[in-house]
């Protein structure tokens, strides 16, 4: 099964593999009672700092016939941008083996998953909490396979997650206020200079936190009491069923999730081939 960290636990639960009491709420016969199915849901919460810029050549200009033509005829120009043109990884706290924050920087305005627009050129430093500890869960809304599952993200539930996020925002501000960016950066749009104390940042981040589309860990590798699949990715309690997607991570990687998911798929293929 490779339906992703939201739909894999949904399908398992619809098939009778999941928390017995929750399945009973929806009249689903229990095949395996496993409360770990859909649990431990992790992601990388994110907050986007945006500031106006006087720099030329930002993606504000990209949506013009000139750049469309350059791209279509010569594969050059602003539309060749990958948007996230610069990045950084760093620690906000000691004790983590890997950095807990990732910056994704864009020569463009980006907020609310891209739903909002801004009338003038801007830059973004996206603060992604790759070392997040908070966990949520995926549950069923009904026994109808076409119904969307219920997702409780619980971003920033753990206090240390919020502290790391606030520190990430403060450091991003320092970067924007340092040379060479200082000369090109103007008014801060989000969170805005009025939001300066850590308490004020806590409030706005909690209200406007986004995520980086990296759900994981909802059918994690573990024992029968701590996980959903064994290290061979076999679902506990049933035969001939494996999970190969981002659900199986025991904890979310401190970095983007696509490559680790591909790795899980490759590894699953090798194990299935070896077993057949
Ligand atoms: C907008 C966006 C941007 C991203 N950017 C990056 C990035 O820059 N770098 C990075 O590393 N990661 C990125 N990711 C995350 C990355 O795409 C995921 O971590 C990865 O795709 C997870 O793989 P998966 O196999 O677990 O799930 P998915 O890729 O979601 O695959 C699950 C598949 O199962 C199918 N499916 C679900 N339910 C059913 C069903 N009932 N029947 C049949 N099929 C079903 C779905 O249609 C889908 O094709 C991004 C994700 C999004 C959404």
Short mmCIF file of C-alpha atoms and ligand atoms in Angstrom, two decimals:
data_model
loop_
_atom_site.label_atom_id
_atom_site.label_comp_id
_atom_site.label_asym_id
_atom_site.label_seq_id
_atom_site.Cartn_x
_atom_site.Cartn_y
_atom_site.Cartn_z
CA UNK A 1 0.00 0.00 0.00
CA UNK A 2 1.39 3.40 -1.04
CA UNK A 3 -1.50 5.83 -0.63
CA UNK A 4 0.51 8.39 1.37
CA UNK A 5 0.50 9.30 5.05
CA UNK A 6 -3.11 10.53 5.00
CA UNK A 7 -4.81 7.91 2.83
CA UNK A 8 -2.80 4.84 3.85
CA UNK A 9 -4.12 4.93 7.45
CA UNK A 10 -7.58 5.81 6.10
CA UNK A 11 -7.58 2.72 3.86
CA UNK A 12 -6.19 0.52 6.63
CA UNK A 13 -8.95 1.67 8.98
CA UNK A 14 -11.66 1.22 6.33
CA UNK A 15 -10.29 -2.32 5.94
CA UNK A 16 -10.61 -3.09 9.65
CA UNK A 17 -7.01 -2.41 10.72
CA UNK A 18 -6.87 0.34 13.32
CA UNK A 19 -8.05 1.43 16.77
CA UNK A 20 -10.92 -0.97 17.62
CA UNK A 21 -13.02 1.64 19.44
CA UNK A 22 -12.72 4.10 16.56
CA UNK A 23 -13.59 1.46 13.96
CA UNK A 24 -16.61 0.47 16.08
CA UNK A 25 -17.83 4.11 15.98
CA UNK A 26 -18.16 3.68 12.22
CA UNK A 27 -19.53 0.13 12.25
CA UNK A 28 -16.37 -1.36 10.75
CA UNK A 29 -15.55 -4.97 11.70
CA UNK A 30 -12.18 -5.16 13.42
CA UNK A 31 -9.55 -7.41 11.86
CA UNK A 32 -6.55 -6.01 13.75
CA UNK A 33 -6.92 -3.75 16.78
CA UNK A 34 -3.96 -1.40 16.46
CA UNK A 35 -4.24 2.12 17.96
CA UNK A 36 -1.05 3.17 16.13
CA UNK A 37 -2.80 3.29 12.76
CA UNK A 38 -3.23 6.97 11.90
CA UNK A 39 -1.40 8.04 15.04
CA UNK A 40 1.98 9.86 15.43
CA UNK A 41 1.23 12.08 12.41
CA UNK A 42 4.14 14.47 11.87
CA UNK A 43 4.88 17.24 9.40
CA UNK A 44 7.23 20.22 9.09
CA UNK A 45 5.28 23.28 10.27
CA UNK A 46 6.37 26.51 8.62
CA UNK A 47 6.10 30.25 9.06
CA UNK A 48 6.84 32.62 6.18
CA UNK A 49 8.60 35.94 6.78
CA UNK A 50 7.95 38.35 3.91
CA UNK A 51 9.51 41.73 3.25
CA UNK A 52 9.30 44.26 0.47
CA UNK A 53 12.38 44.57 -1.74
CA UNK A 54 13.86 47.07 -4.19
CA UNK A 55 15.80 44.29 -5.94
CA UNK A 56 15.28 43.90 -9.68
CA UNK A 57 14.56 40.54 -11.28
CA UNK A 58 12.30 39.06 -8.61
CA UNK A 59 9.48 36.72 -9.54
CA UNK A 60 7.07 39.65 -9.22
CA UNK A 61 8.03 40.39 -12.83
CA UNK A 62 7.95 36.79 -13.97
CA UNK A 63 4.36 36.66 -15.16
CA UNK A 64 4.86 38.77 -18.28
CA UNK A 65 4.85 37.81 -21.97
CA UNK A 66 8.55 38.77 -22.12
CA UNK A 67 9.58 36.06 -19.69
CA UNK A 68 7.15 33.53 -21.09
CA UNK A 69 8.70 34.05 -24.52
CA UNK A 70 12.24 33.77 -23.12
CA UNK A 71 11.33 30.50 -21.46
CA UNK A 72 9.49 29.01 -24.43
CA UNK A 73 12.09 29.97 -27.04
CA UNK A 74 15.41 29.76 -25.17
CA UNK A 75 14.63 28.12 -21.81
CA UNK A 76 16.11 31.18 -20.08
CA UNK A 77 14.93 33.94 -17.78
CA UNK A 78 12.88 34.30 -14.63
CA UNK A 79 10.58 31.36 -15.34
CA UNK A 80 13.53 28.97 -15.00
CA UNK A 81 13.52 29.74 -11.27
CA UNK A 82 12.86 26.88 -8.85
CA UNK A 83 11.35 29.59 -6.55
CA UNK A 84 13.16 28.28 -3.47
CA UNK A 85 16.47 29.64 -4.75
CA UNK A 86 18.43 29.63 -1.47
CA UNK A 87 18.34 27.54 1.67
CA UNK A 88 19.98 26.93 5.01
CA UNK A 89 19.87 24.40 7.84
CA UNK A 90 20.74 25.26 11.43
CA UNK A 91 20.23 24.36 15.09
CA UNK A 92 18.15 26.55 17.41
CA UNK A 93 18.81 24.25 20.38
CA UNK A 94 21.49 21.89 21.54
CA UNK A 95 21.01 18.15 21.74
CA UNK A 96 19.56 17.44 18.30
CA UNK A 97 21.76 15.25 16.10
CA UNK A 98 20.61 17.18 13.03
CA UNK A 99 19.53 20.79 12.50
CA UNK A 100 15.97 21.53 13.59
CA UNK A 101 15.25 24.44 11.22
CA UNK A 102 15.42 24.74 7.45
CA UNK A 103 15.14 28.05 5.62
CA UNK A 104 13.64 28.07 2.15
CA UNK A 105 14.21 31.49 0.57
CA UNK A 106 12.40 32.88 -2.44
CA UNK A 107 12.67 36.07 -4.51
CA UNK A 108 8.88 36.37 -4.30
CA UNK A 109 5.98 37.04 -1.98
CA UNK A 110 4.64 33.78 -0.53
CA UNK A 111 2.11 33.48 2.27
CA UNK A 112 -0.90 31.32 3.10
CA UNK A 113 0.25 28.55 0.72
CA UNK A 114 0.40 31.08 -2.12
CA UNK A 115 -3.27 32.06 -1.86
CA UNK A 116 -2.46 35.68 -1.00
CA UNK A 117 -0.89 38.17 -3.39
CA UNK A 118 1.09 41.35 -2.85
CA UNK A 119 1.19 44.33 -5.19
CA UNK A 120 4.97 45.04 -5.15
CA UNK A 121 8.19 42.92 -5.22
CA UNK A 122 8.98 41.00 -2.06
CA UNK A 123 11.25 38.30 -0.67
CA UNK A 124 10.36 35.36 1.57
CA UNK A 125 12.29 33.38 4.14
CA UNK A 126 10.25 30.28 4.88
CA UNK A 127 11.09 28.86 8.32
CA UNK A 128 10.41 25.13 8.25
CA UNK A 129 10.59 23.31 11.57
CA UNK A 130 12.23 20.10 10.41
CA UNK A 131 12.90 19.00 13.99
CA UNK A 132 9.26 19.27 15.07
CA UNK A 133 8.25 16.96 17.94
CA UNK A 134 4.47 17.54 17.98
CA UNK A 135 2.28 14.76 16.65
CA UNK A 136 -1.31 14.61 15.46
CA UNK A 137 -3.53 11.93 14.01
CA UNK A 138 -5.65 10.82 11.07
CA UNK A 139 -9.10 9.40 11.76
CA UNK A 140 -12.16 8.43 9.75
CA UNK A 141 -15.14 10.72 9.31
CA UNK A 142 -17.23 7.80 8.07
CA UNK A 143 -17.01 4.32 6.59
CA UNK A 144 -17.47 5.83 3.11
CA UNK A 145 -14.16 5.40 1.21
CA UNK A 146 -14.96 8.57 -0.73
CA UNK A 147 -15.24 10.71 2.41
CA UNK A 148 -12.19 12.76 3.35
CA UNK A 149 -10.44 11.61 6.52
CA UNK A 150 -10.27 13.87 9.61
CA UNK A 151 -6.76 15.24 10.18
CA UNK A 152 -5.69 16.73 13.49
CA UNK A 153 -2.25 18.23 12.93
CA UNK A 154 -1.44 19.58 16.43
CA UNK A 155 1.36 21.74 15.00
CA UNK A 156 3.44 23.44 17.72
CA UNK A 157 1.63 21.58 20.50
CA UNK A 158 4.97 20.85 22.16
CA UNK A 159 6.28 24.09 23.72
CA UNK A 160 9.84 23.52 22.43
CA UNK A 161 8.51 23.48 18.88
CA UNK A 162 7.13 27.00 19.29
CA UNK A 163 10.34 28.21 20.91
CA UNK A 164 12.37 26.87 17.97
CA UNK A 165 10.01 28.49 15.48
CA UNK A 166 10.21 31.88 17.21
CA UNK A 167 14.01 31.69 17.23
CA UNK A 168 13.96 30.82 13.54
CA UNK A 169 11.88 33.93 12.81
CA UNK A 170 14.20 36.12 14.89
CA UNK A 171 17.27 34.82 13.02
CA UNK A 172 15.59 35.37 9.67
CA UNK A 173 15.01 38.96 10.68
CA UNK A 174 18.71 39.29 11.53
CA UNK A 175 19.62 37.99 8.07
CA UNK A 176 17.28 40.45 6.36
CA UNK A 177 18.80 43.26 8.44
CA UNK A 178 22.40 42.30 7.53
CA UNK A 179 24.49 43.12 4.47
CA UNK A 180 24.06 42.53 1.61
CA UNK A 181 20.28 42.02 1.90
CA UNK A 182 19.87 45.06 4.15
CA UNK A 183 20.38 47.39 1.21
CA UNK A 184 17.58 45.72 -0.77
CA UNK A 185 14.97 44.99 1.89
CA UNK A 186 12.26 47.40 3.00
CA UNK A 187 9.10 47.06 5.05
CA UNK A 188 8.48 43.71 6.70
CA UNK A 189 5.07 42.46 5.54
CA UNK A 190 4.70 39.31 7.69
CA UNK A 191 4.79 39.13 10.63
CA UNK A 192 5.37 42.91 10.54
CA UNK A 193 7.62 45.00 12.75
CA UNK A 194 4.79 45.60 15.24
CA UNK A 195 5.15 41.92 16.14
CA UNK A 196 8.46 42.06 17.96
CA UNK A 197 8.30 40.29 21.33
CA UNK A 198 8.48 36.50 21.58
CA UNK A 199 4.95 36.51 23.05
CA UNK A 200 3.63 38.46 20.06
CA UNK A 201 5.45 36.12 17.67
CA UNK A 202 3.97 33.11 19.49
CA UNK A 203 0.49 34.50 18.91
CA UNK A 204 0.85 35.20 15.20
CA UNK A 205 2.75 32.00 14.43
CA UNK A 206 0.12 29.94 16.22
CA UNK A 207 -2.61 31.65 14.23
CA UNK A 208 -0.95 31.57 10.83
CA UNK A 209 1.37 28.55 10.87
CA UNK A 210 1.50 26.69 7.58
CA UNK A 211 3.14 23.36 6.73
CA UNK A 212 5.39 22.04 4.01
CA UNK A 213 3.14 19.23 2.71
CA UNK A 214 5.28 16.58 4.42
CA UNK A 215 2.82 14.37 6.35
CA UNK A 216 4.51 11.22 7.66
CA UNK A 217 4.68 8.52 10.36
CA UNK A 218 0.99 7.45 10.44
CA UNK A 219 1.80 3.76 9.88
CA UNK A 220 5.24 3.81 11.40
CA UNK A 221 7.80 1.06 11.72
CA UNK A 222 7.74 -0.41 15.22
CA UNK A 223 6.72 -3.38 17.29
CA UNK A 224 3.11 -4.58 17.46
CA UNK A 225 2.56 -2.25 20.40
CA UNK A 226 4.43 0.82 19.09
CA UNK A 227 3.99 0.69 15.31
CA UNK A 228 1.95 -0.51 12.35
CA UNK A 229 4.60 -2.25 10.23
CA UNK A 230 7.70 -4.25 11.06
CA UNK A 231 11.18 -3.32 9.70
CA UNK A 232 10.30 -5.34 6.57
CA UNK A 233 7.32 -2.97 6.14
CA UNK A 234 4.84 -5.85 6.75
CA UNK A 235 1.61 -4.79 8.45
CA UNK A 236 1.37 -6.38 11.90
CA UNK A 237 -1.41 -8.92 12.31
CA UNK A 238 -2.17 -9.68 8.66
CA UNK A 239 -0.43 -11.56 5.87
CA UNK A 240 0.92 -10.31 2.54
CA UNK A 241 0.40 -6.61 3.11
CA UNK A 242 3.19 -4.02 3.20
CA UNK A 243 3.21 -0.24 3.38
CA UNK A 244 5.74 1.69 1.28
CA UNK A 245 5.27 5.43 1.62
CA UNK A 246 5.96 8.30 4.04
CA UNK A 247 3.66 6.67 6.61
CA UNK A 248 6.35 4.21 7.65
CA UNK A 249 8.95 6.65 8.98
CA UNK A 250 9.42 6.04 12.71
CA UNK A 251 9.96 9.82 13.04
CA UNK A 252 9.89 12.54 10.43
CA UNK A 253 13.28 13.15 8.76
CA UNK A 254 15.04 16.47 9.46
CA UNK A 255 14.79 17.41 5.80
CA UNK A 256 12.46 17.17 2.84
CA UNK A 257 10.50 13.96 2.67
CA UNK A 258 10.44 13.05 -1.01
CA UNK A 259 13.87 11.38 -1.24
CA UNK A 260 13.37 9.34 1.97
CA UNK A 261 9.99 8.21 0.62
CA UNK A 262 11.58 7.10 -2.64
CA UNK A 263 14.12 5.23 -0.54
CA UNK A 264 11.32 3.45 1.36
CA UNK A 265 9.75 2.46 -1.97
CA UNK A 266 13.04 1.16 -3.39
CA UNK A 267 13.75 -0.77 -0.24
CA UNK A 268 10.23 -2.25 -0.25
CA UNK A 269 10.70 -3.40 -3.84
CA UNK A 270 13.97 -5.13 -2.94
CA UNK A 271 12.42 -6.85 0.09
CA UNK A 272 9.32 -7.98 -1.83
CA UNK A 273 11.46 -9.34 -4.69
CA UNK A 274 13.71 -11.18 -2.22
CA UNK A 275 10.68 -12.74 -0.49
CA UNK A 276 8.96 -13.99 -3.65
C1 LIG B 1 2.73 20.90 -2.99
C2 LIG B 1 3.79 19.96 -2.49
C3 LIG B 1 5.12 20.30 -2.59
C4 LIG B 1 6.11 19.43 -2.13
N1 LIG B 1 7.43 19.80 -2.27
C5 LIG B 1 8.38 18.93 -1.90
C6 LIG B 1 9.75 19.24 -2.11
O1 LIG B 1 10.10 20.28 -2.65
N2 LIG B 1 10.68 18.34 -1.69
C7 LIG B 1 10.34 17.17 -1.07
O2 LIG B 1 11.23 16.40 -0.69
N3 LIG B 1 9.05 16.86 -0.85
C8 LIG B 1 8.06 17.70 -1.26
N4 LIG B 1 6.75 17.38 -1.05
C9 LIG B 1 6.46 16.16 -0.29
C10 LIG B 1 6.54 14.91 -1.12
O3 LIG B 1 5.80 15.09 -2.32
C11 LIG B 1 5.95 13.76 -0.27
O4 LIG B 1 6.70 13.60 0.92
C12 LIG B 1 5.97 12.44 -1.01
O5 LIG B 1 5.32 12.55 -2.26
C13 LIG B 1 5.25 11.40 -0.17
O6 LIG B 1 5.12 10.22 -0.93
P1 LIG B 1 4.02 9.15 -0.57
O7 LIG B 1 4.25 8.01 -1.48
O8 LIG B 1 4.04 8.92 0.90
O9 LIG B 1 2.62 9.85 -0.87
P2 LIG B 1 2.06 10.49 -2.22
O10 LIG B 1 3.17 11.03 -3.07
O11 LIG B 1 0.96 11.41 -1.78
O12 LIG B 1 1.46 9.26 -3.02
C14 LIG B 1 0.26 8.64 -2.64
C15 LIG B 1 -0.46 8.21 -3.91
O13 LIG B 1 -1.56 7.38 -3.55
C16 LIG B 1 -2.68 7.76 -4.31
N5 LIG B 1 -3.88 7.37 -3.55
C17 LIG B 1 -4.32 7.86 -2.37
N6 LIG B 1 -5.46 7.24 -1.99
C18 LIG B 1 -5.73 6.32 -2.94
C19 LIG B 1 -6.77 5.37 -3.11
N7 LIG B 1 -7.75 5.25 -2.22
N8 LIG B 1 -6.73 4.60 -4.21
C20 LIG B 1 -5.73 4.72 -5.12
N9 LIG B 1 -4.72 5.61 -5.02
C21 LIG B 1 -4.72 6.39 -3.94
C22 LIG B 1 -2.54 9.26 -4.48
O14 LIG B 1 -3.28 9.71 -5.58
C23 LIG B 1 -1.03 9.39 -4.69
O15 LIG B 1 -0.68 9.22 -6.04
C24 LIG B 1 5.75 18.22 -1.53
C25 LIG B 1 4.39 17.85 -1.44
C26 LIG B 1 3.44 18.71 -1.92
C27 LIG B 1 1.98 18.30 -1.84
#
